[in-house]
Amino acid sequence: MPHVSSSFSVKYLDTSSRRFFSQLISPLKPHLALVCGLFACIIFGGFEFFELFFTAPAQANLHTPAGFFCQWWVREILSNWIVLDTDAARIEWQYFCYLSYSAALSLLFTALLWLRNQHRAFRSDGLFAVQLVLAVLSMSALLLVLAAQFAAFLPFRRALRFLVLLMLVYSGVHLFYVFNNPVLAGAHWKIGVFYLVAQLLLYCICFALALAVKRYFKQCAQLKIAYAELQATQIMLSDTVRITERTRIARDLHDILGHQLTALNLHLDLAVRHSAAAGTDLNMASNVESNTESNTESNAESNIESNIESSTPSLDRRLQQALQVSRELAHDLLAEVRTVVSSEKNDKEINLQQALSILCASIPQPKITLQFDESKTPVPMHIAHCIFYCVQEAITNVIRHADAKTMQITLKQYEHMLNIQIQDDGQGCDILQPNHGLQGMRERLQLCNGTLSLKHASKQGFCLELQIPFDVALKGLPT
């Protein structure tokens, strides 16, 4: 019994800990790359700062370009404002300036990393160049973070050029420091070169890791988009199959039951006419026979014959009434079959809102907002397919080219017009080069007598407006 209780406690603690960590980490999953980058900035920048902070001013290593600049600043500029009589005071101020520079550099890298992730304006090459110069001046370990940022925020070729520039600048400064140091330039220059090669390898490793993570997240996003498109297409396909199957059943119902009911109506009409004619002839014959009968017959026989003759027209009338009722029922049934067939053939509406909602809900980036008017008139099948394709192509273009954070899709129905607006907050462009996607959208809209208009400007996003005449769309509804 104690063994059972202990194993149950272990399983309970394991399940509870997993649930706790999953709830703690799940909100950070969309921002995992940003969190790792900020953590790296804090680790590398904080380590350098606190290592310098807990070092005595006289023992601090200021043999970097930034350290030399601090020495010049204190000796030439600050000494004119503050009286610095001793070397110890000058060393303390040099140390304080260098420590402030190290703290400011760490804060700058952390802030720019966050801003780059949130705003495209901070991904300019100029800011990367400024960071490169400032970090090289202090030979900071934050250059590792900068190499990773090249791979994360820049296209591959530009990122590779910046990485080569970083390695060249760092190598030049490092070798200048090694061969101008009397201690290292003599017998220990090999150690400095080995340290340089190791540092360059670390830059390449950080660059490769960031590039691999970037491609992994890109592939995950593409997989989610493909899954969303598959789900939405499945909804459209299921509606299309449902409509096709209902149309086939309606056609078979019309061909089989309609033909049989029409034949039944013809036969019932013929039977009613024959029964009416037979009843008239029988009444005439009975009247003639009753007039020519002998008056000498017995009273009993005349009574029997008169009862038989009087009952025969009554039977014919009941038969005629039954045939008439049957004919009316068959006629009504045929009319109802035709009504059902017409309604089934004309029911060609596709659940466009559900398909687009599934498509947009699974897109991780950008965040898509979908707005629908309350359905005033059902959207025909071929119009729904056209709208779905255009929206899907617009989302694909935004993901590939716009680098947008949000996207707005609005579908409105007017009296004689369908209006679809697709707008994003991406980088936009001044001069548009139409691709195959936009050309395909125009061709599909032309088949529905629709139009496509574009609005775009650099740094102001992209806007598509689709207009389809609704009355024409209804007239073009396939039967």
Coordinates of C-alpha atoms in Angstrom, one line a residue:
M1 CA 0.0 0.0 0.0
P2 CA 2.8 2.6 0.7
H3 CA 4.3 1.7 -2.7
V4 CA 1.0 2.4 -4.4
S5 CA 0.6 5.7 -2.7
S6 CA 4.1 6.8 -3.4
S7 CA 3.9 6.0 -7.1
F8 CA 0.6 7.8 -7.3
S9 CA 2.2 10.9 -5.6
V10 CA 5.1 10.8 -8.1
K11 CA 2.7 10.6 -11.1
Y12 CA 0.5 13.4 -9.6
L13 CA 3.5 15.7 -9.1
D14 CA 4.9 14.9 -12.6
T15 CA 1.5 15.7 -14.2
S16 CA 1.0 18.9 -12.1
S17 CA 4.5 20.1 -12.9
R18 CA 4.1 19.5 -16.6
R19 CA 0.7 21.3 -16.6
F20 CA 2.2 24.2 -14.7
F21 CA 5.2 24.6 -17.1
S22 CA 3.0 24.2 -20.1
Q23 CA 0.7 27.0 -18.8
L24 CA 3.7 29.1 -18.1
I25 CA 5.4 28.6 -21.4
S26 CA 2.4 28.5 -23.8
P27 CA 1.9 32.3 -23.8
L28 CA 5.6 32.8 -24.7
K29 CA 5.5 30.4 -27.7
P30 CA 4.6 33.1 -30.3
H31 CA 7.4 35.3 -28.9
L32 CA 10.0 32.6 -28.2
A33 CA 12.6 34.0 -30.6
L34 CA 12.3 37.5 -29.1
V35 CA 12.5 36.1 -25.5
C36 CA 15.7 34.1 -26.4
G37 CA 17.2 37.2 -28.0
L38 CA 16.5 39.4 -25.0
F39 CA 17.8 36.8 -22.7
A40 CA 21.0 36.6 -24.7
C41 CA 21.4 40.4 -24.6
I42 CA 20.9 40.4 -20.8
I43 CA 23.3 37.5 -20.3
F44 CA 26.2 38.7 -22.5
G45 CA 25.8 42.4 -21.8
G46 CA 25.1 41.8 -18.1
F47 CA 28.1 39.5 -17.7
E48 CA 30.5 42.1 -19.2
F49 CA 29.0 44.9 -17.1
F50 CA 29.2 43.0 -13.8
E51 CA 32.6 41.7 -14.6
L52 CA 33.8 45.2 -15.1
F53 CA 31.7 46.5 -12.1
F54 CA 33.4 44.1 -9.6
T55 CA 36.9 44.8 -10.9
A56 CA 39.0 47.5 -9.3
P57 CA 39.5 50.6 -11.5
A58 CA 43.2 50.2 -11.6
Q59 CA 42.9 46.6 -12.8
A60 CA 40.2 47.1 -15.3
N61 CA 41.1 46.2 -18.9
L62 CA 40.5 49.3 -20.9
H63 CA 42.7 48.4 -23.9
T64 CA 40.0 48.7 -26.5
P65 CA 39.1 51.6 -28.8
A66 CA 36.3 52.6 -26.5
G67 CA 38.8 52.5 -23.5
F68 CA 41.2 54.7 -25.4
F69 CA 38.4 57.1 -26.3
C70 CA 37.5 57.3 -22.5
Q71 CA 41.1 58.1 -21.6
W72 CA 41.2 60.9 -24.2
W73 CA 37.9 62.2 -23.1
V74 CA 38.9 62.4 -19.4
R75 CA 42.4 63.8 -20.2
E76 CA 41.4 66.4 -22.8
I77 CA 37.7 67.3 -22.1
L78 CA 36.7 66.3 -18.6
S79 CA 39.8 67.7 -17.0
N80 CA 38.8 71.2 -18.1
W81 CA 35.6 70.9 -16.2
I82 CA 36.7 69.0 -13.1
V83 CA 40.0 69.3 -11.3
L84 CA 41.8 65.9 -11.6
D85 CA 45.1 66.3 -9.8
T86 CA 46.1 62.7 -9.4
D87 CA 46.5 59.7 -11.7
A88 CA 44.1 57.7 -9.5
A89 CA 41.3 60.2 -10.0
R90 CA 41.8 60.1 -13.7
I91 CA 41.8 56.3 -13.7
E92 CA 38.6 56.3 -11.7
W93 CA 36.8 58.6 -14.1
Q94 CA 38.1 56.6 -17.1
Y95 CA 36.7 53.5 -15.4
F96 CA 33.4 55.2 -14.7
C97 CA 33.1 56.4 -18.3
Y98 CA 33.9 52.9 -19.7
L99 CA 31.4 51.3 -17.3
S100 CA 28.7 53.7 -18.3
Y101 CA 29.5 53.0 -22.0
S102 CA 29.2 49.2 -21.3
A103 CA 25.8 49.7 -19.5
A104 CA 24.5 51.9 -22.3
L105 CA 25.6 49.5 -25.0
S106 CA 23.7 46.6 -23.3
L107 CA 20.6 48.7 -22.9
L108 CA 20.9 49.8 -26.6
F109 CA 21.1 46.3 -27.9
T110 CA 18.2 45.1 -25.8
A111 CA 15.9 48.0 -26.8
L112 CA 16.8 47.8 -30.5
L113 CA 16.2 44.0 -30.5
W114 CA 12.7 44.5 -29.1
L115 CA 11.9 47.4 -31.4
R116 CA 13.1 45.4 -34.5
N117 CA 10.7 42.6 -33.6
Q118 CA 7.8 45.1 -33.2
H119 CA 8.5 47.7 -35.9
R120 CA 10.0 47.3 -39.3
A121 CA 11.4 50.9 -39.3
F122 CA 14.2 49.8 -36.8
R123 CA 15.5 47.1 -39.2
S124 CA 17.4 49.5 -41.4
D125 CA 21.0 48.9 -42.4
G126 CA 22.1 52.1 -40.8
L127 CA 21.1 51.0 -37.3
F128 CA 22.9 47.7 -37.8
A129 CA 26.0 49.6 -38.9
V130 CA 25.8 51.8 -35.8
Q131 CA 25.5 48.8 -33.5
L132 CA 28.4 47.1 -35.3
V133 CA 30.7 50.1 -34.8
L134 CA 29.7 50.6 -31.1
A135 CA 30.1 46.9 -30.2
V136 CA 33.5 46.7 -32.0
L137 CA 34.8 49.7 -30.2
S138 CA 34.5 47.8 -26.9
M139 CA 35.1 44.3 -28.4
S140 CA 31.9 43.3 -26.8
A141 CA 30.4 39.8 -26.6
L142 CA 27.2 41.4 -27.8
L143 CA 28.6 41.0 -31.3
L144 CA 27.4 37.4 -31.0
V145 CA 23.9 38.7 -30.6
L146 CA 24.3 41.1 -33.5
A147 CA 25.5 38.3 -35.7
A148 CA 22.3 36.4 -34.8
Q149 CA 20.2 39.5 -35.5
F150 CA 21.7 39.7 -39.0
A151 CA 20.3 36.2 -39.8
A152 CA 17.0 36.8 -38.1
F153 CA 15.9 40.2 -39.5
L154 CA 17.7 40.5 -42.9
P155 CA 17.5 38.6 -46.2
F156 CA 20.1 35.9 -46.5
R157 CA 22.5 37.7 -48.9
R158 CA 22.4 41.0 -47.0
A159 CA 22.8 39.2 -43.7
L160 CA 25.8 37.3 -45.1
R161 CA 27.4 40.6 -46.2
F162 CA 26.9 42.1 -42.8
L163 CA 28.4 39.0 -41.2
V164 CA 31.5 39.3 -43.4
L165 CA 31.8 43.0 -42.6
L166 CA 31.6 42.2 -38.8
M167 CA 34.3 39.6 -39.1
L168 CA 36.6 41.8 -41.1
V169 CA 36.2 44.8 -38.7
Y170 CA 36.6 42.7 -35.6
S171 CA 39.6 41.0 -37.1
G172 CA 41.3 44.3 -38.0
V173 CA 40.7 45.8 -34.5
H174 CA 41.8 42.6 -32.8
L175 CA 45.0 42.1 -34.8
F176 CA 45.9 45.8 -34.3
Y177 CA 45.5 45.4 -30.6
V178 CA 47.6 42.1 -30.6
F179 CA 50.5 43.3 -32.7
N180 CA 50.7 46.7 -30.9
N181 CA 50.9 45.1 -27.5
P182 CA 54.5 44.5 -26.6
V183 CA 53.6 41.5 -24.5
L184 CA 51.4 39.7 -27.1
A185 CA 53.4 40.8 -30.2
G186 CA 56.5 39.0 -29.0
A187 CA 56.0 35.4 -27.9
H188 CA 52.2 35.2 -27.4
W189 CA 50.9 36.4 -30.7
K190 CA 49.7 32.9 -31.5
I191 CA 47.4 32.9 -28.6
G192 CA 45.8 36.1 -29.9
V193 CA 45.4 34.7 -33.4
F194 CA 43.8 31.5 -31.9
Y195 CA 41.4 33.6 -29.9
L196 CA 40.5 35.5 -33.0
V197 CA 39.8 32.3 -35.0
A198 CA 37.7 30.9 -32.1
Q199 CA 35.7 34.2 -31.9
L200 CA 35.0 34.2 -35.6
L201 CA 33.8 30.6 -35.4
L202 CA 31.4 31.7 -32.6
Y203 CA 30.0 34.4 -34.8
C204 CA 29.5 31.9 -37.6
I205 CA 27.8 29.5 -35.2
C206 CA 25.4 32.1 -33.9
F207 CA 24.6 33.2 -37.4
A208 CA 23.9 29.6 -38.5
L209 CA 21.8 28.9 -35.4
A210 CA 19.7 32.0 -35.9
L211 CA 19.3 31.2 -39.6
A212 CA 18.2 27.7 -38.8
V213 CA 15.7 28.9 -36.2
K214 CA 14.3 31.5 -38.6
R215 CA 13.8 28.8 -41.3
Y216 CA 12.3 26.5 -38.8
F217 CA 9.7 29.1 -37.7
K218 CA 9.1 29.9 -41.4
Q219 CA 8.4 26.3 -42.2
C220 CA 6.1 26.0 -39.2
A221 CA 4.2 29.0 -40.4
Q222 CA 4.0 27.6 -43.9
L223 CA 2.8 24.3 -42.5
K224 CA 0.1 26.0 -40.5
I225 CA -1.0 28.0 -43.6
A226 CA -1.1 24.9 -45.7
Y227 CA -3.2 23.2 -43.0
A228 CA -5.6 26.1 -42.8
E229 CA -5.9 26.2 -46.6
L230 CA -6.5 22.5 -46.6
Q231 CA -9.3 22.8 -44.0
A232 CA -10.9 25.7 -45.8
T233 CA -10.7 23.9 -49.2
Q234 CA -12.2 20.8 -47.6
I235 CA -15.2 22.9 -46.5
M236 CA -15.6 24.4 -49.9
L237 CA -15.2 20.9 -51.5
S238 CA -17.7 19.3 -49.2
D239 CA -20.2 22.0 -50.0
T240 CA -19.6 21.6 -53.7
V241 CA -20.0 17.8 -53.4
R242 CA -23.1 18.2 -51.4
I243 CA -24.6 20.6 -54.0
T244 CA -23.6 18.3 -56.9
E245 CA -25.1 15.2 -55.1
R246 CA -28.3 17.0 -54.4
T247 CA -28.6 18.2 -58.0
R248 CA -28.0 14.6 -59.2
I249 CA -30.7 13.3 -56.8
A250 CA -33.1 16.0 -57.9
R251 CA -32.5 15.2 -61.6
D252 CA -33.0 11.5 -61.0
L253 CA -36.1 12.2 -59.0
H254 CA -37.5 14.3 -61.8
D255 CA -36.6 11.8 -64.5
I256 CA -38.0 8.7 -62.7
L257 CA -40.9 9.9 -60.5
G258 CA -41.9 12.7 -62.8
H259 CA -42.2 10.3 -65.8
Q260 CA -44.1 7.7 -63.8
L261 CA -46.5 10.2 -62.3
T262 CA -47.2 11.8 -65.7
A263 CA -48.0 8.4 -67.1
L264 CA -50.3 7.7 -64.1
N265 CA -52.1 11.0 -64.7
L266 CA -52.7 10.1 -68.3
H267 CA -54.1 6.7 -67.5
L268 CA -56.3 8.1 -64.7
D269 CA -57.7 10.7 -67.1
L270 CA -58.5 8.0 -69.6
A271 CA -60.1 5.8 -66.9
V272 CA -62.3 8.7 -65.7
R273 CA -63.5 9.4 -69.3
H274 CA -64.2 5.7 -69.9
S275 CA -66.1 5.3 -66.6
A276 CA -68.2 8.4 -67.4
A277 CA -69.1 7.1 -70.9
A278 CA -69.9 3.6 -69.6
G279 CA -72.2 5.0 -66.9
T280 CA -74.2 7.0 -69.5
D281 CA -74.6 4.0 -71.8
L282 CA -75.7 1.8 -68.9
N283 CA -78.4 4.3 -67.8
M284 CA -79.8 4.5 -71.3
A285 CA -80.0 0.7 -71.7
S286 CA -81.8 0.3 -68.3
N287 CA -84.4 2.9 -69.2
V288 CA -85.2 1.1 -72.6
E289 CA -85.5 -2.3 -70.9
S290 CA -87.8 -1.0 -68.2
N291 CA -90.2 0.4 -70.8
T292 CA -90.5 -2.8 -72.9
E293 CA -91.0 -5.2 -70.0
S294 CA -94.3 -7.1 -69.8
N295 CA -97.0 -5.8 -67.4
T296 CA -98.0 -9.4 -66.7
E297 CA -94.8 -10.2 -64.8
S298 CA -95.2 -10.8 -61.1
N299 CA -94.7 -7.9 -58.6
A300 CA -91.8 -9.7 -56.9
E301 CA -89.7 -10.1 -60.1
S302 CA -90.3 -6.4 -61.1
N303 CA -89.1 -5.2 -57.7
I304 CA -85.9 -7.3 -57.9
E305 CA -85.0 -6.1 -61.4
S306 CA -85.7 -2.4 -60.5
N307 CA -83.4 -2.7 -57.5
I308 CA -80.6 -4.1 -59.5
E309 CA -81.0 -1.5 -62.3
S310 CA -81.1 1.3 -59.7
S311 CA -78.0 0.1 -57.9
T312 CA -75.8 -0.1 -61.1
P313 CA -75.7 3.7 -61.8
S314 CA -74.8 4.3 -58.1
L315 CA -71.8 2.0 -58.3
D316 CA -70.6 3.7 -61.5
R317 CA -70.8 7.1 -59.8
R318 CA -68.7 5.9 -56.9
L319 CA -66.1 4.4 -59.2
Q320 CA -66.0 7.7 -61.2
Q321 CA -65.5 9.7 -58.0
A322 CA -62.7 7.4 -56.8
L323 CA -60.9 7.8 -60.1
Q324 CA -61.4 11.5 -60.0
V325 CA -59.8 11.7 -56.5
S326 CA -56.9 9.5 -57.6
R327 CA -56.3 11.7 -60.6
E328 CA -56.3 14.8 -58.4
L329 CA -53.9 13.2 -55.9
A330 CA -51.5 12.1 -58.7
H331 CA -51.6 15.7 -60.1
D332 CA -50.8 17.2 -56.8
L333 CA -48.0 14.8 -56.2
L334 CA -46.4 15.6 -59.5
A335 CA -46.6 19.3 -58.7
E336 CA -44.9 18.7 -55.3
V337 CA -42.1 16.6 -57.0
R338 CA -41.5 19.4 -59.5
T339 CA -41.4 22.0 -56.6
V340 CA -38.8 19.9 -54.6
V341 CA -36.7 19.3 -57.7
S342 CA -36.7 23.0 -58.5
S343 CA -35.7 24.0 -55.0
E344 CA -32.9 21.4 -54.9
K345 CA -31.5 22.5 -58.2
N346 CA -31.6 26.2 -57.2
D347 CA -30.0 25.6 -53.8
K348 CA -26.3 26.2 -54.7
E349 CA -25.2 28.3 -51.7
I350 CA -21.7 27.6 -50.2
N351 CA -20.8 28.4 -46.6
L352 CA -18.2 31.0 -47.6
Q353 CA -18.0 32.6 -44.1
Q354 CA -17.1 29.3 -42.5
A355 CA -14.4 28.5 -45.1
L356 CA -12.8 31.9 -44.8
S357 CA -13.0 31.8 -41.0
I358 CA -11.1 28.5 -40.9
L359 CA -8.6 29.8 -43.3
C360 CA -7.9 33.0 -41.4
A361 CA -8.0 31.6 -37.9
S362 CA -5.0 29.3 -38.4
I363 CA -2.7 31.9 -39.8
P364 CA -0.1 32.8 -37.1
Q365 CA 1.3 35.9 -38.8
P366 CA -0.2 38.3 -39.7
K367 CA -3.2 38.5 -37.4
I368 CA -6.2 38.5 -39.6
T369 CA -9.5 40.2 -38.8
L370 CA -12.5 38.9 -40.8
Q371 CA -15.8 40.9 -41.1
F372 CA -18.9 39.8 -42.8
D373 CA -22.2 41.5 -43.4
E374 CA -25.3 39.7 -42.3
S375 CA -26.2 37.5 -45.3
K376 CA -28.9 39.3 -47.3
T377 CA -28.7 37.1 -50.4
P378 CA -27.1 33.7 -50.7
V379 CA -23.7 33.8 -52.5
P380 CA -23.8 31.6 -55.6
M381 CA -21.3 28.7 -55.8
H382 CA -19.1 30.0 -58.6
I383 CA -18.9 33.5 -57.0
A384 CA -18.0 31.9 -53.6
H385 CA -15.2 29.9 -55.3
C386 CA -13.8 33.1 -56.9
I387 CA -13.9 35.1 -53.6
F388 CA -12.2 32.2 -51.7
Y389 CA -9.4 32.0 -54.3
C390 CA -8.8 35.8 -54.3
V391 CA -8.7 36.0 -50.5
Q392 CA -6.3 33.0 -50.3
E393 CA -4.0 34.5 -52.9
A394 CA -4.0 37.9 -51.1
I395 CA -3.1 36.2 -47.8
T396 CA -0.2 34.3 -49.5
N397 CA 1.1 37.5 -51.0
V398 CA 1.0 39.4 -47.7
I399 CA 2.9 36.5 -45.9
R400 CA 5.5 36.3 -48.6
H401 CA 6.1 40.0 -49.4
A402 CA 4.4 42.5 -47.1
D403 CA 5.9 41.6 -43.7
A404 CA 2.7 42.8 -42.1
K405 CA 1.5 42.5 -38.5
T406 CA -2.2 42.8 -39.1
M407 CA -4.6 42.2 -42.0
Q408 CA -8.2 43.3 -42.4
I409 CA -10.7 41.4 -44.7
T410 CA -14.2 43.0 -45.1
L411 CA -17.0 41.5 -47.2
K412 CA -20.1 43.7 -47.7
Q413 CA -23.2 43.1 -49.7
Y414 CA -25.0 46.0 -51.3
E415 CA -28.2 45.9 -53.4
H416 CA -26.5 45.1 -56.7
M417 CA -22.8 44.7 -55.7
L418 CA -20.5 42.5 -53.6
N419 CA -17.5 44.4 -52.2
I420 CA -14.5 42.8 -50.7
Q421 CA -11.7 44.9 -49.1
I422 CA -8.3 43.3 -48.1
Q423 CA -5.9 45.7 -46.4
D424 CA -2.7 45.1 -44.5
D425 CA -0.2 47.3 -42.6
G426 CA 2.9 45.9 -44.4
Q427 CA 5.8 47.7 -46.0
G428 CA 3.9 48.4 -49.2
C429 CA 5.6 49.7 -52.3
D430 CA 5.7 52.8 -54.6
I431 CA 6.0 50.9 -57.9
L432 CA 4.0 47.7 -58.2
Q433 CA 5.3 44.8 -60.3
P434 CA 2.2 42.5 -60.9
N435 CA 2.9 38.8 -60.3
H436 CA 1.0 35.7 -61.4
G437 CA -1.1 35.8 -58.3
L438 CA -2.6 39.2 -59.1
Q439 CA -3.1 38.3 -62.7
G440 CA -4.9 35.1 -61.7
M441 CA -7.2 37.2 -59.5
R442 CA -8.0 39.5 -62.3
E443 CA -8.8 36.6 -64.7
R444 CA -11.1 34.9 -62.1
L445 CA -12.9 38.2 -61.4
Q446 CA -13.4 38.8 -65.2
L447 CA -15.3 35.5 -65.4
C448 CA -17.7 36.9 -62.9
N449 CA -17.8 40.4 -64.5
G450 CA -15.9 41.7 -61.4
T451 CA -13.1 44.3 -61.1
L452 CA -9.9 44.6 -59.0
S453 CA -8.5 47.9 -57.8
L454 CA -5.2 48.4 -55.9
K455 CA -3.9 51.0 -53.5
H456 CA -0.3 50.9 -52.3
A457 CA 2.4 53.2 -51.0
S458 CA 5.7 52.6 -49.4
K459 CA 5.5 52.0 -45.6
Q460 CA 1.7 52.4 -45.8
G461 CA 0.6 48.9 -46.6
F462 CA -1.4 47.4 -49.4
C463 CA -5.1 47.5 -50.1
L464 CA -7.1 45.3 -52.6
E465 CA -10.7 46.1 -53.4
L466 CA -12.8 43.5 -55.3
Q467 CA -16.2 44.3 -56.7
I468 CA -18.6 41.8 -58.3
P469 CA -22.0 42.8 -59.6
F470 CA -24.5 40.8 -57.6
D471 CA -27.4 40.8 -60.0
V472 CA -25.1 39.6 -62.8
A473 CA -23.7 37.0 -60.4
L474 CA -27.2 35.7 -59.8
K475 CA -28.0 35.6 -63.5
G476 CA -24.8 33.6 -64.0
L477 CA -25.9 31.0 -61.5
P478 CA -25.5 27.6 -63.1
T479 CA -28.7 25.4 -63.3

